[in-house]
Structure formats: C-alpha cells, structure tokens
Coordinates of C-alpha atoms in Angstrom, one line a residue:
X43 CA -29.0 29.5 -15.7
X44 CA -27.2 29.0 -19.0
X45 CA -29.6 26.3 -19.9
X46 CA -32.7 28.5 -19.2
X47 CA -31.2 31.3 -21.2
X48 CA -30.9 28.9 -24.2
X49 CA -34.5 27.8 -23.8
X50 CA -35.9 31.3 -23.8
X51 CA -34.6 31.9 -27.3
X52 CA -36.5 28.9 -28.7
X53 CA -40.1 28.0 -29.2
X54 CA -41.8 28.0 -25.7
X55 CA -43.1 24.5 -26.5
X56 CA -39.7 23.2 -27.4
X57 CA -39.5 21.1 -24.3
X58 CA -42.6 19.1 -25.3
X59 CA -41.6 18.5 -28.9
X60 CA -39.5 15.7 -30.2
X61 CA -36.3 17.1 -31.8
X62 CA -33.8 15.2 -33.8
X63 CA -30.3 15.5 -32.3
X64 CA -27.2 13.4 -32.8
X65 CA -25.9 12.7 -29.3
X66 CA -23.2 10.4 -30.6
X67 CA -23.2 6.7 -30.2
X68 CA -20.1 6.8 -28.1
X69 CA -21.8 8.8 -25.3
X70 CA -24.6 6.9 -23.6
X71 CA -27.6 8.9 -22.6
X72 CA -27.4 7.7 -19.0
X73 CA -23.9 9.3 -18.8
X74 CA -25.1 12.6 -20.1
X75 CA -28.1 12.5 -17.7
X76 CA -25.8 11.9 -14.8
X77 CA -23.5 14.7 -15.9
X78 CA -26.4 17.2 -15.9
X79 CA -26.9 16.3 -12.2
X80 CA -23.3 16.1 -11.0
X81 CA -21.7 18.7 -13.3
X82 CA -19.0 16.2 -14.2
X83 CA -18.5 14.1 -17.3
X84 CA -15.7 11.5 -17.8
X85 CA -15.2 10.3 -21.4
X86 CA -11.7 9.0 -21.0
X87 CA -10.5 5.9 -22.9
X88 CA -13.5 5.8 -25.3
X89 CA -11.5 5.8 -28.6
X90 CA -13.0 9.2 -29.6
X91 CA -11.5 10.9 -32.7
X92 CA -13.6 14.0 -32.0
X93 CA -15.7 15.3 -29.2
X94 CA -19.4 14.6 -29.9
X95 CA -21.6 17.7 -30.4
X96 CA -23.9 16.7 -27.6
X97 CA -21.0 17.2 -25.1
X98 CA -20.4 20.8 -26.2
X99 CA -24.1 21.5 -26.1
X100 CA -24.9 19.7 -22.9
X101 CA -25.6 23.0 -21.2
X102 CA -27.6 24.6 -24.1
X103 CA -29.8 21.9 -25.7
X104 CA -32.9 20.5 -24.1
X105 CA -32.1 16.9 -23.0
X106 CA -33.8 14.0 -24.8
X107 CA -35.4 12.8 -21.6
X108 CA -37.5 16.0 -21.6
X109 CA -39.3 14.8 -24.7
X110 CA -40.0 11.4 -23.1
X111 CA -41.2 12.3 -19.7
X112 CA -43.8 15.1 -19.2
X113 CA -44.5 14.4 -15.5
X114 CA -41.2 16.0 -14.3
X115 CA -40.7 14.5 -10.8
X116 CA -38.4 16.2 -8.4
X117 CA -35.5 14.1 -9.7
X118 CA -36.2 14.8 -13.4
X119 CA -36.4 18.6 -13.4
X120 CA -33.7 19.0 -16.1
X121 CA -34.1 22.8 -16.1
X122 CA -32.8 22.9 -12.5
X123 CA -29.7 20.7 -13.2
X124 CA -26.2 22.1 -12.9
X125 CA -23.9 23.3 -15.7
X126 CA -20.8 21.2 -16.5
X127 CA -17.8 22.1 -14.4
X128 CA -15.5 19.1 -14.9
X129 CA -14.8 17.5 -18.3
X130 CA -12.4 14.6 -18.7
X131 CA -11.7 13.4 -22.3
X132 CA -8.2 12.0 -21.8
X133 CA -6.8 8.8 -23.4
X134 CA -8.6 9.2 -26.7
X135 CA -7.5 10.0 -30.3
X136 CA -8.5 13.6 -30.5
X137 CA -6.5 15.6 -33.0
X138 CA -8.3 18.9 -32.5
X139 CA -10.9 20.7 -30.4
X140 CA -13.5 23.0 -32.0
X141 CA -14.4 26.5 -30.9
X142 CA -17.6 25.0 -29.5
X143 CA -15.5 24.7 -26.4
X144 CA -16.9 28.2 -25.5
X145 CA -20.3 26.6 -24.9
X146 CA -19.0 25.3 -21.6
X147 CA -18.1 28.5 -19.8
X148 CA -18.7 27.0 -16.3
X149 CA -15.8 24.5 -16.6
X150 CA -13.3 24.6 -13.8
X151 CA -11.5 21.4 -14.8
X152 CA -10.6 20.3 -18.4
X153 CA -8.5 17.2 -18.7
X154 CA -7.5 16.2 -22.2
X155 CA -4.2 14.5 -21.6
X156 CA -3.0 11.6 -23.8
X157 CA -4.5 12.5 -27.1
X158 CA -3.0 13.7 -30.4
X159 CA -3.7 17.4 -30.2
X160 CA -1.4 19.7 -32.2
X161 CA -3.1 22.9 -31.1
X162 CA -5.7 24.4 -28.8
X163 CA -8.7 26.5 -30.1
X164 CA -8.6 30.3 -29.5
X165 CA -12.0 29.9 -27.9
X166 CA -10.2 28.6 -24.8
X167 CA -10.0 32.2 -23.7
X168 CA -13.7 32.1 -22.8
X169 CA -13.2 29.5 -20.1
X170 CA -12.6 32.2 -17.5
X171 CA -13.6 29.9 -14.6
X172 CA -11.1 27.3 -15.5
X173 CA -8.8 26.3 -12.6
X174 CA -7.1 23.2 -13.8
X175 CA -6.1 22.4 -17.4
X176 CA -4.3 19.2 -18.3
X177 CA -3.0 19.0 -21.9
X178 CA -0.1 16.7 -21.2
X179 CA 1.0 13.9 -23.5
X180 CA -0.1 15.5 -26.7
X181 CA 1.7 16.9 -29.7
X182 CA 1.4 20.7 -29.0
X183 CA 4.1 22.8 -30.7
X184 CA 2.7 26.1 -29.7
X185 CA 0.3 27.5 -27.2
X186 CA -2.4 30.1 -28.2
X187 CA -1.9 33.5 -26.7
X188 CA -5.5 33.3 -25.6
X189 CA -4.4 30.9 -22.9
X190 CA -3.1 33.9 -20.9
X191 CA -6.7 35.0 -20.5
X192 CA -7.4 32.1 -18.0
X193 CA -6.7 34.3 -14.9
X194 CA -8.2 31.8 -12.4
X195 CA -6.0 29.0 -13.6
X196 CA -4.2 27.3 -10.7
X197 CA -2.8 24.1 -12.3
X198 CA -1.5 23.9 -15.8
X199 CA 0.0 20.6 -17.0
X200 CA 1.8 20.7 -20.4
X201 CA 4.4 18.0 -20.0
X202 CA 5.3 15.6 -22.8
X203 CA 4.5 17.9 -25.8
X204 CA 6.7 19.5 -28.4
X205 CA 6.7 23.1 -27.2
X206 CA 9.6 25.3 -28.2
X207 CA 8.4 28.6 -26.7
X208 CA 6.1 30.2 -24.2
X209 CA 3.5 32.8 -25.5
X210 CA 3.9 36.4 -24.4
X211 CA 1.7 37.5 -21.6
X212 CA 2.1 34.1 -19.8
X213 CA 3.0 36.1 -16.6
X214 CA -0.7 37.2 -16.5
X215 CA -1.6 33.8 -15.1
X216 CA -0.9 35.3 -11.6
X217 CA -3.0 32.7 -9.8
X218 CA -1.0 29.8 -11.2
X219 CA 0.3 27.5 -8.4
X220 CA 1.4 24.4 -10.3
X221 CA 3.1 24.5 -13.7
X222 CA 4.5 21.4 -15.5
X223 CA 6.5 22.1 -18.7
X224 CA 8.7 19.0 -18.5
X225 CA 9.6 16.9 -21.5
X226 CA 9.2 19.6 -24.1
X227 CA 11.8 21.3 -26.3
X228 CA 12.2 24.7 -24.5
X229 CA 15.6 26.3 -25.0
X230 CA 14.8 29.2 -22.6
X231 CA 12.6 30.3 -19.8
X232 CA 11.1 33.8 -20.1
X233 CA 12.4 36.3 -17.5
X234 CA 8.7 37.3 -17.1
X235 CA 8.1 34.1 -15.2
X236 CA 9.2 36.0 -12.2
X237 CA 5.7 37.6 -12.1
X238 CA 4.1 34.2 -11.4
X239 CA 4.1 35.1 -7.8
X240 CA 1.7 32.4 -6.7
X241 CA 3.7 29.6 -8.2
X242 CA 4.5 26.8 -5.7
X243 CA 5.7 24.0 -8.0
X244 CA 7.5 24.4 -11.3
X245 CA 8.7 21.5 -13.4
X246 CA 11.1 22.3 -16.2
X247 CA 12.8 18.9 -16.5
X248 CA 13.8 17.3 -19.7
X249 CA 14.0 20.4 -21.9
X250 CA 17.0 22.0 -23.6
X251 CA 17.7 24.8 -21.1
X252 CA 21.2 26.1 -21.0
X253 CA 20.5 28.7 -18.3
X254 CA 17.9 29.9 -15.9
X255 CA 16.9 33.6 -15.7
X256 CA 18.1 35.5 -12.6
X257 CA 14.6 36.8 -12.3
X258 CA 13.4 33.3 -11.3
X259 CA 14.2 34.4 -7.7
X260 CA 11.1 36.6 -7.9
X261 CA 8.9 33.5 -7.3
X262 CA 8.7 34.1 -3.6
X263 CA 6.3 31.2 -2.9
X264 CA 8.1 28.6 -5.0
X265 CA 8.7 25.4 -3.0
X266 CA 9.4 22.8 -5.7
X267 CA 11.8 23.5 -8.6
X268 CA 12.6 20.6 -11.0
X269 CA 15.3 21.3 -13.6
X270 CA 16.5 17.7 -14.1
X271 CA 17.8 16.6 -17.5
X272 CA 18.7 19.9 -19.1
X273 CA 22.0 21.4 -20.3
X274 CA 22.6 23.7 -17.4
X275 CA 26.3 24.6 -16.7
X276 CA 25.5 27.0 -13.9
X277 CA 22.6 28.3 -11.9
X278 CA 22.1 32.0 -11.2
X279 CA 23.3 33.2 -7.8
X280 CA 19.9 34.8 -7.3
X281 CA 18.5 31.2 -6.9
X282 CA 20.0 31.3 -3.4
X283 CA 17.5 34.0 -2.4
X284 CA 14.5 31.8 -2.8
X285 CA 13.5 31.6 0.8
X286 CA 10.5 29.2 0.3
X287 CA 12.4 26.6 -1.7
X288 CA 12.1 23.1 -0.2
X289 CA 12.9 20.7 -3.1
X290 CA 15.5 21.4 -5.8
X291 CA 16.2 19.0 -8.6
X292 CA 19.2 19.6 -10.8
X293 CA 20.2 16.1 -11.8
X294 CA 21.5 15.2 -15.2
X295 CA 22.9 18.6 -16.2
X296 CA 26.5 19.9 -16.8
X297 CA 27.1 21.6 -13.5
X298 CA 30.7 21.9 -12.4
X299 CA 30.1 23.6 -9.1
X300 CA 27.6 23.2 -6.4
X301 CA 25.6 26.4 -5.8
X302 CA 25.6 28.1 -2.4
X303 CA 22.2 28.6 -0.7
X304 CA 22.6 31.3 2.0
X305 CA 18.9 32.1 2.1
X306 CA 17.3 28.7 1.4
X307 CA 16.8 27.9 5.1
X308 CA 13.8 25.6 4.3
X309 CA 15.6 23.5 1.6
X310 CA 14.9 19.9 2.5
X311 CA 16.0 18.0 -0.6
X312 CA 18.9 18.9 -3.0
X313 CA 19.4 16.5 -6.0
X314 CA 22.5 17.3 -8.1
X315 CA 23.5 13.8 -9.1
X316 CA 24.8 13.0 -12.6
X317 CA 26.7 16.3 -13.1
X318 CA 30.4 17.2 -13.3
X319 CA 30.8 18.6 -9.8
X320 CA 34.4 18.3 -8.6
X321 CA 34.4 19.9 -5.2
X322 CA 32.3 20.0 -2.1
X323 CA 33.3 22.7 0.4
X324 CA 32.2 24.1 3.7
X325 CA 30.7 27.1 2.0
X326 CA 28.3 24.7 0.1
X327 CA 27.1 23.1 3.3
X328 CA 27.0 25.7 6.1
X329 CA 23.6 27.1 5.1
X330 CA 21.7 23.8 4.6
X331 CA 20.3 23.7 8.1
X332 CA 17.1 21.8 7.1
X333 CA 18.4 19.4 4.5
X334 CA 17.1 15.9 4.7
X335 CA 18.2 14.5 1.3
X336 CA 21.5 15.3 -0.5
X337 CA 22.0 13.5 -3.8
X338 CA 25.6 13.9 -5.1
X339 CA 25.9 10.6 -7.0
X340 CA 27.7 10.3 -10.4
X341 CA 29.9 13.4 -10.1
X342 CA 33.6 13.8 -9.8
X343 CA 34.0 14.5 -6.1
X344 CA 37.3 13.4 -4.6
X345 CA 36.6 14.2 -0.9
X346 CA 33.9 15.1 1.6
X347 CA 34.7 17.9 4.1
X348 CA 34.5 17.5 7.9
X349 CA 31.8 20.2 7.7
X350 CA 29.4 17.6 6.5
X351 CA 28.5 17.3 10.2
X352 CA 26.8 20.7 9.9
X353 CA 24.0 18.9 8.2
X354 CA 22.4 17.7 11.5
X355 CA 19.0 16.9 9.9
X356 CA 20.5 14.9 7.0
X357 CA 18.9 11.5 6.6
X358 CA 19.8 10.4 3.1
X359 CA 23.3 10.9 1.5
X360 CA 24.1 9.5 -1.9
X361 CA 27.8 9.7 -2.8
X362 CA 27.9 6.7 -5.2
X363 CA 30.0 6.7 -8.3
X364 CA 32.4 9.5 -7.5
X365 CA 36.2 9.5 -7.0
X366 CA 36.1 9.5 -3.1
X367 CA 38.9 7.4 -1.5
X368 CA 38.2 8.3 2.2
X369 CA 35.5 9.7 4.4
X370 CA 35.9 12.0 7.4
X371 CA 35.3 10.0 10.6
X372 CA 33.0 12.8 11.8
X373 CA 30.4 11.6 9.2
X374 CA 29.7 8.9 11.8
X375 CA 28.1 11.6 14.0
X376 CA 25.2 12.1 11.6
X377 CA 22.0 10.1 12.1
X378 CA 21.8 8.9 8.5
X379 CA 19.3 6.3 7.5
X380 CA 20.7 5.9 4.0
X381 CA 24.3 6.3 2.9
X382 CA 25.3 5.2 -0.6
X383 CA 29.1 4.7 -1.3
X384 CA 29.2 2.1 -4.1
X385 CA 31.3 3.0 -7.2
X386 CA 34.0 4.9 -5.2
X387 CA 37.7 3.9 -4.9
X388 CA 37.3 3.7 -1.1
X389 CA 40.6 2.8 0.7
X390 CA 39.9 3.6 4.3
X391 CA 36.8 1.5 4.8
X392 CA 36.8 -2.2 4.0
X393 CA 34.5 -3.4 1.3
X394 CA 32.8 -5.9 3.6
X395 CA 31.9 -3.1 6.0
X396 CA 30.4 -1.0 3.1
X397 CA 28.4 -4.1 1.9
X398 CA 26.8 -4.4 5.4
X399 CA 25.0 -1.1 4.9
X400 CA 24.6 2.3 6.3
X401 CA 24.5 1.6 10.0
X402 CA 27.7 -0.6 9.9
X403 CA 29.6 2.1 8.1
X404 CA 28.5 4.8 10.6
X405 CA 29.4 2.5 13.5
X406 CA 32.9 2.0 12.0
X407 CA 33.4 5.7 11.5
X408 CA 32.3 6.4 15.1
X409 CA 34.7 3.9 16.4
X410 CA 37.5 5.9 14.8
X411 CA 36.7 9.1 16.7
X412 CA 39.1 8.8 19.6
X413 CA 38.6 12.3 20.8
X414 CA 34.9 11.9 21.1
X415 CA 35.3 8.7 23.0
X416 CA 37.5 10.5 25.6
X417 CA 35.1 13.5 25.9
X418 CA 32.2 11.2 26.4
X419 CA 33.9 9.4 29.2
X420 CA 34.7 12.8 30.8
X421 CA 31.1 13.9 30.6
X422 CA 29.8 10.9 32.5
X423 CA 29.1 11.8 36.2
X424 CA 30.4 9.0 38.3
X425 CA 27.9 7.3 40.6
X426 CA 28.2 4.7 43.3
X427 CA 25.5 2.6 41.5
X428 CA 26.9 -0.3 39.5
X429 CA 24.3 -2.1 37.3
X430 CA 24.3 -5.9 36.8
X431 CA 26.0 -5.5 33.4
X432 CA 28.9 -3.7 35.2
X433 CA 27.9 -0.5 33.3
X434 CA 27.1 2.9 34.8
X435 CA 24.2 5.1 34.2
X436 CA 25.0 8.0 31.9
X437 CA 23.6 10.8 34.1
X438 CA 24.9 13.5 31.7
X439 CA 22.8 12.1 28.9
X440 CA 19.8 11.9 31.1
X441 CA 20.0 15.4 32.6
X442 CA 21.5 17.4 29.8
X443 CA 20.4 15.6 26.6
X444 CA 17.2 14.0 28.0
X445 CA 18.3 10.6 26.7
X446 CA 17.9 7.3 28.5
X447 CA 20.6 5.1 26.9
X448 CA 21.0 1.4 27.9
X449 CA 22.0 -0.1 24.6
X450 CA 24.3 -3.0 23.5
X451 CA 24.2 -4.8 26.9
X452 CA 23.0 -8.2 25.6
X453 CA 20.5 -8.3 28.4
X454 CA 17.0 -9.7 28.5
X455 CA 15.7 -7.2 31.1
X456 CA 16.2 -3.6 31.8
X457 CA 17.1 -3.2 35.5
X458 CA 14.9 -1.1 37.7
X459 CA 17.9 1.1 38.6
X460 CA 17.9 2.5 35.0
X461 CA 14.4 3.7 35.3
X462 CA 15.0 5.0 38.9
X463 CA 17.9 7.1 37.6
X464 CA 15.6 8.7 34.9
X465 CA 12.3 9.1 36.8
X466 CA 13.0 12.6 38.1
X467 CA 14.0 13.9 34.7
X468 CA 12.0 14.6 31.5
X469 CA 13.2 11.9 29.0
X470 CA 12.4 12.5 25.3
X471 CA 14.5 9.7 23.8
X472 CA 15.0 6.1 24.9
X473 CA 17.7 3.8 23.4
X474 CA 17.5 0.1 24.4
X475 CA 18.8 -1.3 21.2
X476 CA 21.0 -4.3 20.7
X477 CA 19.7 -6.3 23.6
X478 CA 17.7 -9.5 23.9
X479 CA 14.5 -7.9 25.2
X480 CA 11.1 -9.6 24.8
X481 CA 9.1 -7.0 26.7
X482 CA 10.7 -3.6 26.3
X483 CA 10.4 -2.0 22.9
X484 CA 13.5 -1.3 20.8
X485 CA 15.6 -2.6 17.9
X486 CA 17.6 -5.8 17.4
X487 CA 15.2 -7.7 19.7
X488 CA 12.4 -10.2 19.1
X489 CA 9.3 -8.1 19.7
X490 CA 6.0 -8.6 17.7
X491 CA 3.7 -6.4 19.8
X492 CA 3.8 -3.5 22.2
X493 CA 1.9 -3.2 25.5
X494 CA -1.2 -1.0 25.5
X495 CA 0.2 0.8 28.6
X496 CA 2.6 2.7 26.3
X497 CA -0.4 4.9 25.5
X498 CA 0.5 6.8 28.7
X499 CA 3.8 7.9 27.2
X500 CA 2.2 11.2 26.2
X501 CA 5.6 13.0 25.8
X502 CA 7.2 10.3 23.6
X503 CA 8.5 11.9 20.4
X504 CA 10.6 9.2 18.9
X505 CA 10.5 5.4 18.9
X506 CA 12.8 2.9 17.1
X507 CA 11.4 -0.6 16.6
X508 CA 13.8 -1.6 13.8
X509 CA 15.1 -5.2 13.6
X510 CA 12.2 -6.9 15.4
X511 CA 9.3 -9.1 14.3
X512 CA 6.4 -6.7 13.9
X513 CA 3.9 -7.6 11.2
X514 CA 1.8 -4.5 11.6
X515 CA 2.4 -1.0 12.9
X516 CA 1.5 -1.4 16.6
X517 CA -2.0 0.1 17.3
X518 CA -0.8 1.8 20.5
X519 CA 1.4 4.1 18.4
X520 CA -1.6 5.8 16.8
X521 CA -2.7 7.0 20.2
X522 CA 0.6 8.7 21.2
X523 CA -0.3 12.3 20.2
X524 CA 3.1 14.0 19.8
X525 CA 5.0 11.2 18.3
X526 CA 7.3 12.6 15.6
X527 CA 9.5 9.7 14.5
X528 CA 8.6 6.0 14.0
X529 CA 11.5 3.8 12.8
X530 CA 10.2 0.3 12.1
X531 CA 12.6 -0.9 9.4
X532 CA 13.7 -4.5 9.0
X533 CA 10.6 -6.1 10.4
X534 CA 7.8 -8.1 8.7
X535 CA 5.2 -5.3 8.4
X536 CA 2.7 -6.2 5.7
X537 CA 0.3 -3.2 5.8
X538 CA -0.2 0.2 7.3
X539 CA -3.5 2.1 8.0
X540 CA -3.3 5.5 6.2
X541 CA -6.4 6.8 7.9
X542 CA -5.0 6.3 11.4
X543 CA -1.6 7.7 10.3
X544 CA -3.3 10.8 9.0
X545 CA -4.5 11.5 12.5
X546 CA -0.9 11.6 13.8
X547 CA -0.5 15.3 12.9
X548 CA 3.0 15.6 14.5
X549 CA 4.5 12.6 12.6
X550 CA 7.4 13.8 10.5
X551 CA 9.5 10.7 9.9
X552 CA 8.2 7.2 9.1
X553 CA 10.8 4.5 8.2
X554 CA 9.3 1.4 6.7
X555 CA 12.3 0.1 4.9
X556 CA 13.0 -3.6 4.4
X557 CA 9.5 -4.9 5.4
X558 CA 6.9 -7.0 3.6
X559 CA 4.7 -4.3 2.1
X560 CA 3.1 -5.7 -1.1
X561 CA 1.3 -2.4 -1.8
X562 CA 1.3 1.2 -0.6
X563 CA -2.2 2.6 -0.1
X564 CA -2.7 5.8 -2.2
X565 CA -4.4 7.4 0.9
X566 CA -0.9 7.5 2.5
X567 CA -0.4 10.5 0.3
X568 CA -2.8 12.5 2.5
X569 CA -0.3 12.3 5.4
X570 CA 0.9 15.8 4.6
X571 CA 2.8 16.2 7.9
X572 CA 5.4 13.6 6.7
X573 CA 8.8 15.1 5.7
X574 CA 10.6 11.7 5.5
X575 CA 8.9 8.6 4.2
X576 CA 11.3 5.6 3.6
X577 CA 10.0 2.7 1.7
X578 CA 13.0 1.0 0.0
X579 CA 13.4 -2.7 0.3
X580 CA 9.8 -3.7 0.2
X581 CA 8.3 -6.1 -2.5
X582 CA 5.7 -3.6 -3.8
X583 CA 5.8 -2.7 -7.5
X584 CA 4.5 0.8 -7.3
X585 CA 5.7 3.5 -6.7
X586 CA 8.7 2.6 -8.9
X587 CA 12.3 3.1 -7.7
X588 CA 12.5 6.2 -9.9
X589 CA 9.7 7.8 -7.8
X590 CA 11.3 6.7 -4.5
X591 CA 14.6 8.3 -5.5
X592 CA 12.9 11.7 -5.9
X593 CA 12.1 11.8 -2.2
X594 CA 9.2 12.1 0.1
X595 CA 7.3 15.0 -1.5
X596 CA 7.3 13.2 -4.9
X597 CA 6.2 9.9 -3.3
X598 CA 3.3 11.6 -1.5
X599 CA 2.2 13.5 -4.6
X600 CA 2.4 10.2 -6.6
X601 CA 0.2 8.5 -4.1
X602 CA -2.4 11.4 -3.9
X603 CA -2.7 11.3 -7.7
X604 CA -3.9 7.7 -7.4
X605 CA -6.6 8.1 -4.8
X606 CA -9.9 7.0 -6.4
X607 CA -12.3 9.8 -6.9

C-alpha cells in the first residue's frame, strides 16, 4: 500500500515514462526485483560505504522494470509486490545511516552488524514495526533516545560497541525478550531495567560493572543472565528471588562469596569460575535442586562439603585450580559425567587415578564408603537362586528402585534367571556394564548395533551404550518414544541425524563425548528438549571449546544461529 500511495502523488502516467534514477552499481537490479517480491533484501559483505538511495526508496519509487515491460503479466505486477520487512546490510563499511531510514516503515528486521557506525539516526523511531535490531560490532558511543519508541522490539543486539550509558526511557521497550549489551564500557545498569518484564535473556558480560541493581529481581521471566568479565564483588541478595532463572554466568569477576539461591528452583547452570571464592558451604548448595553444571574453577576453595550430594541432578562439576587437598567420599554417590580436579594439591586421591578421568575417580570414592557397602548388603533380600557367576539377584533394587543391575560380571551372556527375576516388575533402568556382551546393549562391551526388537521397550527411559564400537546412533533408539537419556560416549560415532533427534520430544540428555564427530550439524540446535548435550573429545573444530564450556543452552543457541536461511 505504501507504494501505491507514493504513486498517487505523481503523474498518473509516471509508470509508463522513463525516469532517470541512480540505483547504485553495488545493488543489482535482479536483487531489488527479488526483494520487492519477498520483502527481504540482503546486502551483507558488499563493501558499501553508504546505503544506496534505491534501497531506502525501494517502497516508494516505481521500479525500473515498470518502464521496460508494459504487458504486466501476473508475475510482473510491481504495484502488488510487498514492502520491505527484512534488511541486512551487515559486514560493510557504513559510517552512518541517513534519516531516509524512515522510508522503510514496514521493517521488522534490521541487521547492520559489523560496520563502522558511530551513531544511529533519530528517524529510527519511525520503525514502529521493528522486532529485531542488530547493531553489534560497530563503534556506537551512545544510543539515541528515539530507540525507546520501538515498542515492538523483541531482540536488541548491541554487543561489541563503545557504549558508556543507556538512554532514559529504555524500560519502555516492554516487549524486549533478548538484550545483548556485552563488550561495551558500561559502569552501571539502570534500576529501571526491572521494568523489562518480558526479558528472557540478558547479556551484560565484558563491561565495567561493579554492582548490579537490586531491582534486577523484577525481571520475572529472565532465564539467562550473563555477567561474566566484570568487576563485581558481590551480587544483590534479591537475585536469589528470580524464580525463572536457569543459566547464571558470573565468571571472571571479584566475588569472594558464593550467593545463596533459595528461590532459584529452576537454576540449571551456575558459572562462578575465576573469582576469589574461599568457601563452599551447605547453605550454598541446599537449594540448587535442578543444577546440572557447577563451575567453580580458579577460585580459592580449600574443601568441598559432604552436602555436595544434595545436588542429585549434577552432571558437570569443575573444581580445577583451587586449593582443595581432599574430597568427601560421598561425592562418589553423584552421577557425574565430568569432574575436573587438575591444579589442586590433592593428597587423598592418587594422581594416576585422577588422570584416568571422572568415572575412575568416582569409583575410587565409592570404594571408600564402607557404611554404604554395609547398608547395601543389608538391603539385599536373600534368595535361594544362585547365578552362574556366584552372584545373587538384587531384588531390593528391582522392586524398590526399579533397577535391573547385572554389571561387572565379566560374562558373555546374561542368564535367563536375571530376566525371570525382573519380569513381574516394572524396570526403568538396566545396568549390564563391564561385561563381555556381544548381543545385550550396554557399556564396556563390543557392540556395533542394536536389535530392532528393542523398539518394543516402550517404557525405556535411559540407555548407556558407552565404551562400545558404534559408528552411528542406532536407528532403533529414534523409535523409543519416552527415552530421556542416551549415553553413547567413547564409541566411534561419526554423525547424528538432527531431524530424527528432534522427533524425540522427551530426550533430555545426550552424551556424545569422545567419538569421531568431524562436524556438528547446526540443525541439532532445534532439539530444544535437550538440557544436557555433551560433545567434548570429538575432532570437530566448531563449536569452539569456549562455547562448549558455556553449557548446553549456549551450544544449542550457537548451532541455531548457523542454520542456513
């Protein structure tokens, strides 16, 4: 409609006259023509020092093809073509934008990252339909107050600029969900940020923040808060009231104490490495019921409390480069997939055990828990049945814990008696590890495939195929509907099918560590049900180790950003 309005103010015969217009040699006519049909124009990486006038006027001027073709077939009706809604002019040499920006009022996406912009035009206030604005990797020192007029904005990306302050009225962007202010020069965060009630992700890393406002707790929907690489000495107590918070990054600050999180019941990842934290107490741990990743590396911790066992969901624990000389044996009770201890003056665990990795350390710690060994023996219901390995069936584990455990028997075959003992109970977890099986799926064996009959295990929730010889993720696993955990580390897996994984809506944990993955398909980022994705120890180059260290959410976001559009 905006194009027709522009035409009505001209000579009625304008469409049939040849007008002289400079469309800019750097913008091919075919690209402009396609943009009028699709509503999208991508001019990234064209070495532009200014935006050609034909781009700003694409919705107002009569296109050149109208002067060349008077037959107007159905595909050439330029007056019916759509207004521009997406404009990408990133990776150029733009130093400024003109107020002609107002000629594109239908824009919903404006991407101008990686240029040399020092300011934004005040006319930006007229882009009232804008939902995503990416001005990252420029040279902005200030933001125009007019930016607060963009009330429909959902994503604002300002990272890697030279901002020292935030304009007043910023809280009026009440629809904002994703805000990235990282790698600027901000000394403070306005208390008014608390009014950004729709915000889900806030990145304030690599600034000059010495404190956070207590009012930040007003962001009731915030799930991801990144304050890495600042000058924080404390965090406000009110932070503990953020009930939606799932990911918290506080690495590379000056924190001396670990905050308490009594209300953060959904917190899954806490990164407080590279600080000056000296003590870890029960009060710091007792509320972290959902924590999966705890990063405490490069601090001044001297001990780990027994209450670490409260973190029953914990999968990754990084204690490297502290002053820890011993670990509580109870740590062996946790089902950790990654435990980092290097750089500590450890005296109670031999170096050769630590060098063998996480599972050997946990095994050693468990061997030291004499009381647990006694209580486990007491819990076993004696039966008259003696299996060929001279071991008895743990009926307590079968009946009470719903676990079928026949591990570490060095056997090539699971006796029928084991299955007979379990058939009248609902089993949710099977452990046949550390045997010599060639037909029954489990770890430390020599399997390279699984039988199709496993498809009938419709109640199977967890499977561990680690330390085998699988080259692909077995196809039958994609057809087990409620599978939540797949552990297939230390195999020879060279590829995964992200489309099939996406159909596994209940899959929460996928461990692909130490395989032969040369690349990670970007589409894997669409597997939004994943809460734990472990990829360490593969030969791929991207995502880089720095991304992997940030945890699952960061990995998935990184992959999604690289899905071809």
